[in-house]
Amino acid sequence: MVSPLPRLRRKHLSPADLSRTALLGVTGRPQRTALASLGIALGIASLVALTSAAASNQAHLQAEFDAMGANLAIVTPARDPGGEQVPLPQTAPQAIARQDHVERIGVMETTPAGLGVFRNDLVPATATGGLSVAVARPDLLAALDAHLAAGRWFDDATRALPVTVLGATAAERLGITQPGDLLYIGGQWYGVLGILADSGLAGGDIDTAAILGDQWVRAAFAGVDDIGEISQIFVRAAPGKIADLRQTLASAARPGSPQWANFSGMGDLIAAREMTDDALATLGLALGGISLVVGGVGIANTMIVAVMERRAEIGVRRALGARPGQVAAQFVTEAAALSVLGGLGGLTLGVAAAVTIAQVSAQPLAIPGLVLLAGPAISLLIGCLAGLQPAVRAAHVPPTAALRAA
Amino acid sequence: MSAIPVIAAHEVSKAYATGGVDMTVLQPTSLTIDPAEQVVIVGPSGSGKSTLLTILGTLETPSTGRVLVQGREVTALREWERSAVRAQSIGFVFQQFHLMPTLTAVGNVATGLLYSGVSHSERNRRAVAALESVGLGHRLGHRPKMMSGGEQQRVAIARALIRKPAVLFADEPTGALDSATGEMVIDLLAQVADRGTAVVIVTHDHAIAAKFDRRIQILDGHATQEVGHHG
Ligand SMILES: Nc1ncnc2c1ncn2[C@@H]1O[C@H](COP(=O)(O)OP(=O)(O)O)[C@@H](O)[C@H]1O
Ligand SMILES: [Mg+2]
């Protein structure tokens, strides 16, 4: 009579048992653990410190660039194949203002043709002095981040009056330093309401313009071609978002036929900032990456030594019934634990360094949130990779090592 | 006896290829070990005792021949299955104890069930019982360093016994102990057999061997079996 043998079953280690077992090697020899995880700690620390320094630098640069117009775009009507301008719908400003990442907008309207700007009615009409006339809605000032040097900007009352706000250059050429003076524009006297400070790059033509209120122009030039049409929508976007907004803004301005809206940004500035951003981030990644590779090799090395030193332990575990895979899992987990420990230490170190760097260089502290998550994740990944080869070696240690190893 | 032998070896041999030459360190040997039997393997150093023990204990595969554990041919099994057989049926005790230095006595003994699918709390509970059964109820929280060699070897025996194996193999279990302590360990192993676990002890010490009725003598890889009387 042959009694059937009971089936053999694969018993699995619970995750808790696996980590308990792996942590024995980590906590059992604190000095080795500290040395082994040092490389990863330095790698993560430099990754965090450098990307944070880069981010601080970027935040600093970004503020400067944005002041110059790097986050400013202008939406204008396009011309049809016959050269005729296709007006933007009057709903375009609100539609654009509703888009994500759009912070504020300002609208300019079509200027009546042939208007000269003069100090008085005696200067010949041909000598316009390189000055221009612009028509603005009250929201323009904020969209341009422009500031007043003197006087006031248009409000709901003054936008309908024969008053003008002068760009900085225009005021200088006309010799006007105070509001209240009179100017002769297109055969009509205007009171000077305010004078703008030099706008820097962002304003562009605004510095040489005499700006009129939109409602006044609509009333005074009623019936003239194109009066009241939108000529430019200035769009101030969240930092770094301008390039992504190109398609969105055109579609919002002209739903269904975005080709009839032109989009222009401060292209060079945007490109310059993207290059700077990339260079700094690349530096951070390269330096951190090198340290991490060195750290990973350090852990791999430590674990290979550990496998050689612990052949007897491995043999005992095999004799107790551990499968080769379970031995391998133990060593991979141990390597991962060493690495994550280093990663957490490095994170602390890196944040401390970032804070110090920001303080010393008087830049805003900016630690990318992604790095805080990526640090431990990367060290976990490196630990697993570093532990792979030692684990394979450990799995190949024969059970007889318990007898033959000292 | 109608019971299935715990271990049955048929014509097992072992050869190593050293320097291109096959060195046979164990000549073909057949033997069976019955439940609760006490067997000693005795012979001079280098004669092949450990080789025979590792083959009978499934730690090593023989170059030729077959080994059956409780009727199951382990030499035909896959590695994971052999691991399962060890976890289920076989205990080992080594000359150097091989305890984990950072674990307490309880932790070390509980490791004996780590690969058998028993929960952490159940392992610890049974470890306490196993330590008490080898007379170490007062050393539960001690680490190996704080224990004498004899105590460490008893912890190792408890680790082997915790899963109630069918057979316990001990390779020179007294080799690292003084003779009085060694004698105590041998007595303990004999008690183990009295409780139903077969015990196979390897030793080069004829005084120890003389205590056992069933002896397997090895000389230069040749095993000869004898049934003697207490000396
Ligand atoms: N892995 C191996 N490779 C080559 N020779 C080995 C190996 N293991 C054991 N031997 C040899 O086999 C012989 C028997 O060894 P062993 O069984 O350990 O003897 P004992 O336990 O009786 O001292 C010795 O000559 C030893 O050198
Ligand atoms: Mg030996």
XYZ file of C-alpha atoms and ligand atoms in Angstrom:
665
model
C 0.000 0.000 0.000
C 1.448 3.345 -1.032
C 0.077 6.286 0.898
C 0.069 9.476 -1.156
C 2.633 12.046 -0.097
C 1.288 15.393 1.067
C 1.786 18.117 -1.542
C 4.696 20.462 -0.947
C 3.712 24.104 -0.665
C 5.588 27.319 -1.248
C 5.374 29.284 1.992
C 5.808 33.004 1.559
C 7.450 35.526 3.823
C 5.055 38.294 4.803
C 6.291 41.803 3.940
C 6.711 42.404 7.674
C 8.863 39.273 8.049
C 10.919 40.227 5.011
C 11.619 43.738 6.324
C 12.326 42.452 9.826
C 14.838 40.009 8.408
C 16.460 42.570 6.107
C 16.640 45.213 8.831
C 18.708 42.838 10.990
C 21.604 43.486 8.645
C 20.993 47.237 8.733
C 20.579 47.762 12.467
C 23.038 45.064 13.470
C 26.026 47.043 12.226
C 25.337 50.756 12.541
C 28.816 51.836 11.440
C 28.729 49.833 8.247
C 25.215 51.120 7.609
C 26.324 54.735 8.029
C 29.277 54.279 5.677
C 27.275 52.370 3.106
C 24.487 54.897 2.909
C 26.802 57.929 2.933
C 27.139 58.011 -0.847
C 23.395 58.011 -1.407
C 22.991 60.612 1.326
C 25.463 62.895 -0.430
C 23.825 62.235 -3.788
C 20.333 63.064 -2.602
C 21.670 66.005 -0.591
C 23.359 67.523 -3.624
C 20.324 66.792 -5.776
C 18.048 68.569 -3.311
C 20.482 71.393 -2.572
C 21.316 72.070 -6.215
C 17.827 71.830 -7.636
C 16.644 74.025 -4.781
C 19.424 76.506 -5.443
C 18.491 76.386 -9.116
C 14.837 76.890 -8.248
C 15.689 79.807 -5.971
C 17.804 81.250 -8.728
C 14.993 80.701 -11.200
C 12.445 82.302 -8.912
C 14.775 85.270 -8.639
C 15.468 85.454 -12.384
C 11.850 84.816 -13.192
C 10.732 87.809 -11.171
C 13.272 89.934 -13.037
C 12.400 88.564 -16.459
C 8.691 88.774 -15.842
C 9.052 92.406 -14.910
C 10.631 92.832 -18.337
C 7.765 91.084 -20.047
C 8.643 87.435 -20.274
C 5.166 86.491 -19.084
C 3.388 88.961 -21.334
C 1.702 88.067 -24.614
C -0.229 90.175 -27.064
C -3.224 88.930 -29.033
C -4.004 90.959 -32.163
C -6.456 90.589 -35.084
C -5.038 88.807 -38.118
C -5.378 89.972 -41.717
C -7.363 87.981 -44.254
C -5.768 86.964 -47.576
C -6.910 90.254 -49.070
C -5.012 92.210 -46.426
C -8.155 93.275 -44.561
C -7.950 93.102 -40.787
C -10.464 90.659 -39.301
C -11.636 92.293 -36.062
C -11.503 90.354 -32.813
C -14.956 89.803 -31.310
C -15.838 92.071 -28.401
C -16.207 88.940 -26.266
C -12.531 88.040 -26.761
C -11.149 89.830 -23.654
C -13.527 88.114 -21.227
C -12.967 84.752 -22.937
C -9.194 85.121 -22.610
C -9.440 86.306 -19.013
C -11.253 83.089 -18.130
C -8.401 80.795 -19.260
C -6.201 78.987 -16.746
C -2.881 80.647 -15.960
C -4.117 84.000 -17.286
C -3.640 86.450 -14.463
C -4.928 89.692 -15.975
C -5.552 91.310 -19.321
C -5.612 94.823 -20.745
C -7.231 96.023 -23.955
C -6.220 98.668 -26.486
C -8.609 99.850 -29.183
C -8.132 101.131 -32.696
C -6.642 104.617 -32.882
C -8.258 107.102 -35.210
C -5.950 107.741 -38.160
C -3.778 110.834 -38.547
C -3.772 112.213 -35.034
C -0.729 114.370 -34.111
C 0.289 115.240 -30.569
C 1.339 118.862 -29.944
C 2.156 121.127 -27.065
C -0.069 123.830 -28.624
C -1.946 124.647 -31.798
C 1.015 126.543 -33.354
C 3.383 123.642 -34.138
C 2.971 122.515 -37.794
C 0.758 119.441 -38.154
C 3.526 117.399 -39.888
C 5.946 117.562 -36.947
C 4.571 114.784 -34.771
C 7.919 114.300 -32.990
C 7.781 110.488 -33.175
C 4.906 110.448 -30.721
C 1.830 108.295 -31.220
C -1.706 108.105 -29.920
C -3.150 105.018 -28.235
C -6.625 104.182 -27.013
C -6.844 102.178 -23.798
C -9.399 100.621 -21.531
C -8.758 101.127 -17.806
C -7.499 97.529 -17.370
C -4.395 98.225 -19.492
C -2.332 99.767 -16.674
C -2.370 96.647 -14.517
C -1.839 94.297 -17.459
C 1.335 96.139 -18.424
C 2.496 96.340 -14.807
C 2.924 100.036 -15.577
C 3.154 102.639 -12.849
C 2.281 106.274 -12.672
C 5.055 108.809 -12.189
C 2.485 111.513 -11.574
C -1.264 112.103 -11.651
C -3.860 109.393 -12.193
C -4.859 106.644 -14.640
C -8.265 106.344 -16.320
C -11.243 105.376 -14.222
C -14.877 104.872 -15.189
C -15.440 108.620 -15.217
C -12.263 109.887 -16.880
C -12.282 107.275 -19.667
C -15.136 109.285 -21.215
C -13.421 112.699 -20.918
C -11.006 114.580 -23.190
C -7.991 113.774 -21.035
C -4.760 111.923 -21.774
C -2.165 109.888 -19.903
C 1.349 110.284 -21.315
C 4.045 107.647 -21.647
C 7.338 108.571 -19.960
C 9.188 109.365 -23.214
C 6.243 111.285 -24.636
C 6.001 113.457 -21.518
C 9.748 114.123 -21.617
C 9.711 115.154 -25.311
C 6.712 117.368 -24.757
C 8.357 118.873 -21.695
C 5.484 117.960 -19.401
C 6.252 117.003 -15.785
C 2.955 117.677 -14.052
C -0.635 116.664 -14.755
C -2.999 119.523 -15.511
C -1.195 120.856 -18.619
C -3.038 120.956 -21.897
C -2.108 119.159 -25.132
C -3.446 119.643 -28.671
C -4.247 116.256 -30.204
C -5.991 115.888 -33.549
C -7.444 119.356 -33.411
C -8.814 119.049 -29.892
C -7.473 120.175 -26.487
C -6.854 117.447 -23.913
C -5.994 117.812 -20.229
C -3.009 115.750 -18.995
C -4.483 113.305 -16.462
C -1.322 111.435 -15.565
C 2.234 110.579 -16.576
C 3.518 106.976 -16.646
C 6.850 105.897 -15.251
C 9.308 104.380 -17.746
C 7.726 100.979 -18.490
C 10.927 99.112 -19.337
C 10.565 96.495 -22.013
C 7.065 95.384 -21.246
C 5.249 98.460 -22.416
C 6.998 98.752 -25.766
C 5.367 101.585 -27.647
C 3.481 102.820 -24.624
C 6.424 105.005 -23.559
C 6.114 107.215 -26.640
C 2.284 107.402 -26.651
C -0.363 109.794 -25.560
C -3.115 107.530 -24.304
C -6.767 108.424 -24.679
C -9.757 106.942 -22.887
C -11.761 104.375 -24.876
C -15.193 105.790 -24.198
C -14.132 109.331 -25.121
C -12.714 108.118 -28.461
C -15.874 106.101 -29.255
C -18.005 109.162 -28.620
C -15.749 111.731 -30.312
C -15.012 109.604 -33.390
C -18.346 107.867 -33.692
C -18.936 106.571 -37.219
C -15.248 106.563 -38.201
C -14.055 103.214 -39.602
C -12.957 100.613 -37.048
C -13.392 102.884 -34.030
C -14.199 100.809 -30.955
C -12.579 97.680 -32.438
C -10.074 95.796 -30.313
C -6.547 96.314 -31.651
C -4.486 94.542 -28.963
C -5.195 92.366 -25.952
C -2.272 92.286 -23.506
C -2.233 89.030 -21.545
C -0.263 88.684 -18.314
C 0.157 84.958 -17.556
C 1.443 82.932 -14.635
C 5.271 82.667 -14.695
C 6.578 80.408 -17.427
C 3.143 79.653 -18.916
C 3.092 81.968 -21.918
C 4.409 79.531 -24.491
C 1.802 76.914 -23.499
C -1.003 79.445 -23.855
C -0.507 80.252 -27.546
C -3.163 77.861 -28.846
C -5.561 78.364 -25.943
C -5.559 82.136 -26.268
C -6.076 82.166 -30.015
C -9.001 79.748 -29.667
C -10.508 81.719 -26.809
C -10.188 84.967 -28.741
C -11.775 83.551 -31.884
C -13.680 80.335 -31.147
C -13.856 78.206 -34.288
C -11.337 80.228 -36.284
C -8.219 80.730 -34.177
C -6.238 81.472 -37.357
C -7.773 84.968 -37.294
C -6.012 85.848 -34.070
C -2.301 86.597 -33.949
C -0.263 85.809 -30.908
C 3.040 87.343 -29.995
C 5.070 86.989 -26.846
C 8.330 88.489 -25.794
C 9.930 85.649 -27.690
C 13.606 86.275 -26.938
C 12.997 86.732 -23.261
C 10.926 83.595 -23.059
C 13.595 81.629 -24.889
C 16.341 83.103 -22.707
C 14.545 82.130 -19.565
C 13.870 78.627 -20.720
C 17.555 78.205 -21.520
C 18.615 79.467 -18.112
C 16.102 77.224 -16.384
C 17.325 74.223 -18.343
C 20.994 74.913 -17.698
C 20.544 75.170 -13.940
C 18.292 72.144 -13.683
C 20.701 70.132 -15.835
C 23.593 71.067 -13.589
C 21.639 69.959 -10.533
C 20.638 66.693 -12.137
C 24.138 65.975 -13.419
C 25.882 66.584 -10.091
C 23.206 64.741 -8.120
C 23.183 61.938 -10.672
C 26.922 61.396 -10.435
C 26.799 61.263 -6.631
C 23.903 58.829 -6.783
C 25.704 56.512 -9.169
C 28.733 56.574 -6.870
C 26.426 55.965 -3.910
C 24.727 53.074 -5.671
C 28.061 51.459 -6.471
C 29.020 51.914 -2.810
C 25.941 50.070 -1.658
C 26.432 47.305 -4.223
C 29.985 46.918 -2.954
C 28.929 46.832 0.693
C 26.330 44.198 -0.088
C 28.767 42.019 -2.027
C 31.098 42.098 0.971
C 28.123 41.318 3.207
C 27.262 38.261 1.121
C 30.829 36.981 1.413
C 30.915 37.596 5.159
C 27.527 36.063 5.753
C 27.787 32.812 3.814
C 27.228 30.886 7.044
C 24.065 32.861 7.824
C 22.798 32.253 4.301
C 23.583 28.552 4.614
C 21.692 28.374 7.907
C 18.680 30.087 6.333
C 18.781 27.647 3.420
C 19.013 24.771 5.902
C 15.981 26.210 7.713
C 14.041 26.030 4.456
C 14.621 29.414 2.792
C 14.367 29.266 -0.989
C 17.063 30.949 -3.091
C 14.524 33.618 -4.030
C 13.795 34.385 -0.391
C 17.493 34.840 0.302
C 17.734 37.139 -2.726
C 14.720 39.144 -1.550
C 16.335 39.591 1.853
C 19.494 41.072 0.352
C 17.668 43.309 -2.127
C 15.518 44.605 0.719
C 18.581 45.198 2.858
C 20.247 47.174 0.050
C 17.056 49.150 -0.495
C 16.823 49.904 3.224
C 20.430 51.129 3.302
C 19.750 53.324 0.309
C 16.455 54.766 1.558
C 18.079 55.476 4.910
C 20.800 57.375 3.067
C 18.159 59.085 0.951
C 16.256 60.354 3.979
C 19.475 61.556 5.588
C 20.429 63.256 2.335
C 17.033 64.907 2.096
C 17.503 66.449 5.532
C 21.027 67.523 4.660
C 19.956 68.924 1.297
C 17.078 70.953 2.709
C 19.396 72.395 5.347
C 21.896 73.289 2.620
C 19.176 74.841 0.442
C 17.990 77.013 3.319
C 21.557 78.146 3.982
C 22.258 78.871 0.315
C 19.055 80.884 -0.027
C 19.879 82.887 3.075
C 23.461 83.574 2.078
C 22.571 84.581 -1.483
C 19.505 86.555 -0.374
C 17.288 84.719 -2.853
C 13.816 83.381 -2.180
C 13.901 79.808 -0.801
C 12.358 77.467 -3.353
C 12.537 73.703 -2.794
C 10.784 71.874 -5.635
C 8.150 69.618 -4.092
C 8.909 66.998 -6.702
C 12.456 66.624 -5.381
C 11.156 65.941 -1.874
C 9.160 63.024 -3.254
C 11.702 61.973 -5.842
C 14.588 61.816 -3.349
C 13.309 58.821 -1.383
C 11.859 57.244 -4.532
C 15.160 57.502 -6.396
C 17.112 56.104 -3.453
C 14.670 53.202 -3.238
C 15.171 52.474 -6.923
C 18.961 52.747 -6.684
C 18.990 50.520 -3.614
C 17.019 47.826 -5.409
C 19.297 48.025 -8.446
C 22.445 48.026 -6.300
C 21.167 45.033 -4.361
C 20.364 42.985 -7.443
C 23.766 41.512 -8.188
C 24.681 40.846 -4.521
C 21.268 39.225 -4.098
C 21.891 36.898 -7.034
C 25.209 35.941 -5.452
C 23.511 35.340 -2.116
C 20.923 33.134 -3.783
C 23.759 31.011 -5.173
C 25.374 30.389 -1.791
C 24.826 26.648 -1.245
C 23.062 25.385 1.879
C 26.265 23.531 2.794
C 27.872 26.907 3.530
C 26.428 26.533 7.024
C 28.853 23.643 7.615
C 31.783 24.670 5.486
C 31.925 28.391 6.318
C 33.578 29.414 9.546
C 8.970 -2.156 11.236
C 6.311 -1.148 8.784
C 6.763 2.622 9.136
C 8.292 4.474 6.206
C 11.941 5.285 6.967
C 12.600 8.941 7.736
C 15.637 8.817 5.470
C 16.410 6.224 2.838
C 19.606 6.519 0.798
C 20.242 4.245 -2.183
C 23.800 3.987 -3.454
C 24.596 7.660 -2.838
C 28.091 8.823 -3.709
C 29.835 12.145 -4.034
C 32.714 13.122 -6.279
C 34.340 16.502 -6.741
C 36.253 17.521 -9.812
C 39.457 18.999 -8.423
C 42.184 19.997 -10.846
C 40.517 18.120 -13.661
C 40.511 14.890 -11.634
C 37.338 13.397 -10.201
C 37.894 12.801 -6.500
C 35.329 10.466 -4.999
C 34.949 11.567 -1.374
C 32.007 9.275 -0.652
C 31.800 5.768 -2.108
C 28.316 4.440 -2.964
C 26.449 3.993 0.300
C 22.973 2.747 1.128
C 21.275 3.129 4.479
C 17.942 3.888 6.096
C 17.087 5.796 9.231
C 13.855 4.926 10.975
C 11.645 7.290 12.996
C 13.073 8.168 16.416
C 16.282 6.299 15.655
C 19.625 7.487 17.040
C 22.541 7.167 14.640
C 26.107 8.326 14.887
C 28.430 8.818 11.952
C 32.002 8.500 13.108
C 35.337 8.729 11.384
C 38.541 10.733 11.214
C 38.690 14.266 9.899
C 38.289 14.458 6.132
C 36.836 10.965 5.847
C 33.519 12.185 4.373
C 31.233 12.412 7.431
C 29.901 15.873 6.671
C 29.501 14.963 3.023
C 27.289 12.009 3.940
C 25.328 14.116 6.428
C 24.647 16.917 3.934
C 23.489 14.401 1.341
C 21.156 12.642 3.795
C 19.933 16.062 4.980
C 19.183 17.341 1.423
C 21.703 20.172 1.721
C 23.796 18.554 -1.005
C 22.802 16.521 -4.033
C 24.703 13.259 -4.426
C 26.703 12.632 -7.609
C 24.918 9.314 -7.957
C 22.128 7.535 -6.132
C 18.816 8.599 -4.604
C 17.681 9.973 -1.270
C 14.123 9.630 0.021
C 12.801 11.699 2.918
C 9.703 10.067 4.429
C 9.198 8.217 1.165
C 9.612 11.256 -1.082
C 12.522 11.149 -3.497
C 14.191 14.502 -2.839
C 16.926 13.959 -5.419
C 14.212 14.243 -8.068
C 12.700 17.446 -6.714
C 13.145 21.041 -7.782
C 15.104 23.387 -5.508
C 12.043 25.110 -4.034
C 10.518 21.741 -3.250
C 13.693 20.576 -1.522
C 13.575 23.832 0.501
C 10.029 22.992 1.507
C 11.083 19.489 2.583
C 13.805 20.990 4.776
C 11.405 23.506 6.292
C 8.906 20.764 7.008
C 10.880 17.690 8.036
C 14.539 18.351 8.782
C 16.462 20.108 11.541
C 20.159 20.995 11.630
C 22.639 21.730 14.378
C 26.138 22.939 13.500
C 29.492 22.864 15.211
C 29.678 26.692 15.270
C 26.059 27.188 16.495
C 25.540 29.913 13.836
C 23.122 32.029 15.840
C 22.276 35.574 14.725
C 24.291 37.821 17.054
C 21.690 40.616 17.109
C 18.747 38.361 17.944
C 17.758 37.188 21.413
C 17.415 33.500 22.202
C 13.716 33.725 21.403
C 14.398 35.551 18.133
C 16.982 32.977 17.088
C 14.756 30.022 17.878
C 11.768 31.679 16.172
C 13.854 31.917 12.975
C 13.480 28.133 12.833
C 9.869 28.688 11.746
C 10.457 31.793 9.586
C 10.308 29.848 6.339
C 7.435 27.572 7.361
C 4.559 30.029 6.945
C 3.979 30.534 10.670
C 3.014 33.995 11.936
C 5.410 36.172 13.922
C 3.507 35.923 17.186
C 3.013 32.172 16.863
C 6.723 31.731 16.117
C 7.664 33.635 19.253
C 5.173 31.711 21.352
C 6.542 28.383 20.170
C 10.129 29.632 20.549
C 9.543 30.226 24.246
C 8.179 26.692 24.606
C 11.103 25.237 22.656
C 13.628 27.092 24.829
C 11.903 25.837 27.945
C 12.069 22.273 26.609
C 15.896 22.523 26.356
C 16.133 24.034 29.837
C 16.705 27.642 28.763
C 13.484 29.180 30.066
C 15.630 31.631 32.012
C 17.588 32.859 28.975
C 14.745 33.969 26.687
C 15.909 37.564 26.185
C 19.639 36.860 26.122
C 21.739 37.473 23.055
C 24.286 34.826 21.987
C 27.218 36.864 23.343
C 25.767 36.741 26.844
C 25.464 32.946 26.812
C 27.979 30.145 27.281
C 28.846 27.854 24.381
C 26.688 25.084 25.816
C 23.741 27.439 26.144
C 24.236 28.690 22.591
C 24.253 25.142 21.275
C 21.060 24.414 23.186
C 19.481 27.510 21.586
C 20.542 26.100 18.210
C 18.960 22.744 19.109
C 15.746 24.517 20.096
C 15.830 26.351 16.747
C 16.085 22.975 14.967
C 13.350 21.385 17.074
C 10.806 24.211 17.007
C 9.126 22.881 13.900
C 9.093 19.301 15.202
C 11.214 17.782 12.406
C 11.163 14.091 11.575
C 14.946 14.017 11.755
C 17.641 16.206 13.278
C 21.172 16.269 11.844
C 24.002 17.482 14.043
C 27.465 18.006 12.523
C 30.114 17.830 15.260
C 27.718 19.468 17.742
C 30.272 19.219 20.552
C 33.258 20.306 18.468
C 33.314 23.802 19.929
C 32.514 22.769 23.509
C 34.484 21.389 26.447
C 33.879 17.702 27.114
C 31.515 18.135 30.093
C 29.326 20.575 28.190
C 29.583 18.386 25.109
C 28.308 15.432 27.065
C 25.331 17.486 28.238
C 24.520 18.427 24.631
C 24.756 14.774 23.537
C 22.410 13.772 26.360
C 19.983 16.451 25.250
C 20.073 15.135 21.675
C 19.412 11.621 22.956
C 16.346 12.928 24.805
C 15.182 14.524 21.556
C 15.199 11.104 19.931
C 13.266 9.694 22.861
C 10.561 12.261 22.076
C 10.168 10.891 18.544
C 12.615 12.786 16.338
C 15.311 10.716 14.671
C 18.794 12.059 15.439
C 21.895 11.726 13.265
C 25.098 12.933 14.908
C 28.434 13.327 13.154
C 31.514 13.132 15.344
C 35.167 12.172 15.192
C 35.076 11.467 18.948
C 34.904 7.713 19.618
C 33.886 8.277 23.232
C 30.740 9.976 22.024
C 30.187 7.415 19.275
C 30.381 4.632 21.818
C 27.222 5.920 23.492
C 25.128 5.016 20.468
C 23.940 1.605 19.423
C 23.901 2.332 15.748
C 27.161 3.607 14.303
C 28.201 4.311 10.749
C 31.972 4.244 10.420
C 33.597 6.154 7.606
C 37.148 5.765 6.433
C 38.302 7.478 3.241
C 34.765 7.697 1.958
C 33.898 4.083 2.669
C 30.971 3.755 5.042
C 30.484 0.598 7.070
C 27.573 0.105 9.393
C 27.746 -1.593 12.726
C 25.344 -2.198 15.519
C 27.241 -2.214 18.786
C 26.501 -2.101 22.443
C 26.756 0.653 24.949
C 30.368 1.086 25.966
N 33.189 21.454 -2.134
C 34.205 20.577 -2.114
N 35.074 20.498 -3.146
C 36.095 19.643 -3.157
N 36.349 18.819 -2.153
C 35.546 18.838 -1.087
C 34.428 19.710 -1.009
N 33.793 19.496 0.169
C 34.498 18.519 0.805
N 35.530 18.138 0.064
C 36.485 17.102 0.402
O 35.793 15.935 0.719
C 36.422 15.252 1.734
C 35.471 14.901 2.849
O 35.082 16.127 3.479
P 34.092 16.160 4.705
O 32.889 15.388 4.353
O 33.934 17.560 5.120
O 34.932 15.379 5.800
P 34.674 15.293 7.373
O 33.401 15.957 7.674
O 34.683 13.824 7.650
O 35.834 15.963 7.988
C 37.606 16.081 2.181
O 38.762 15.588 1.603
C 37.276 17.416 1.642
O 38.449 18.123 1.351
Mg 33.002 17.616 8.857
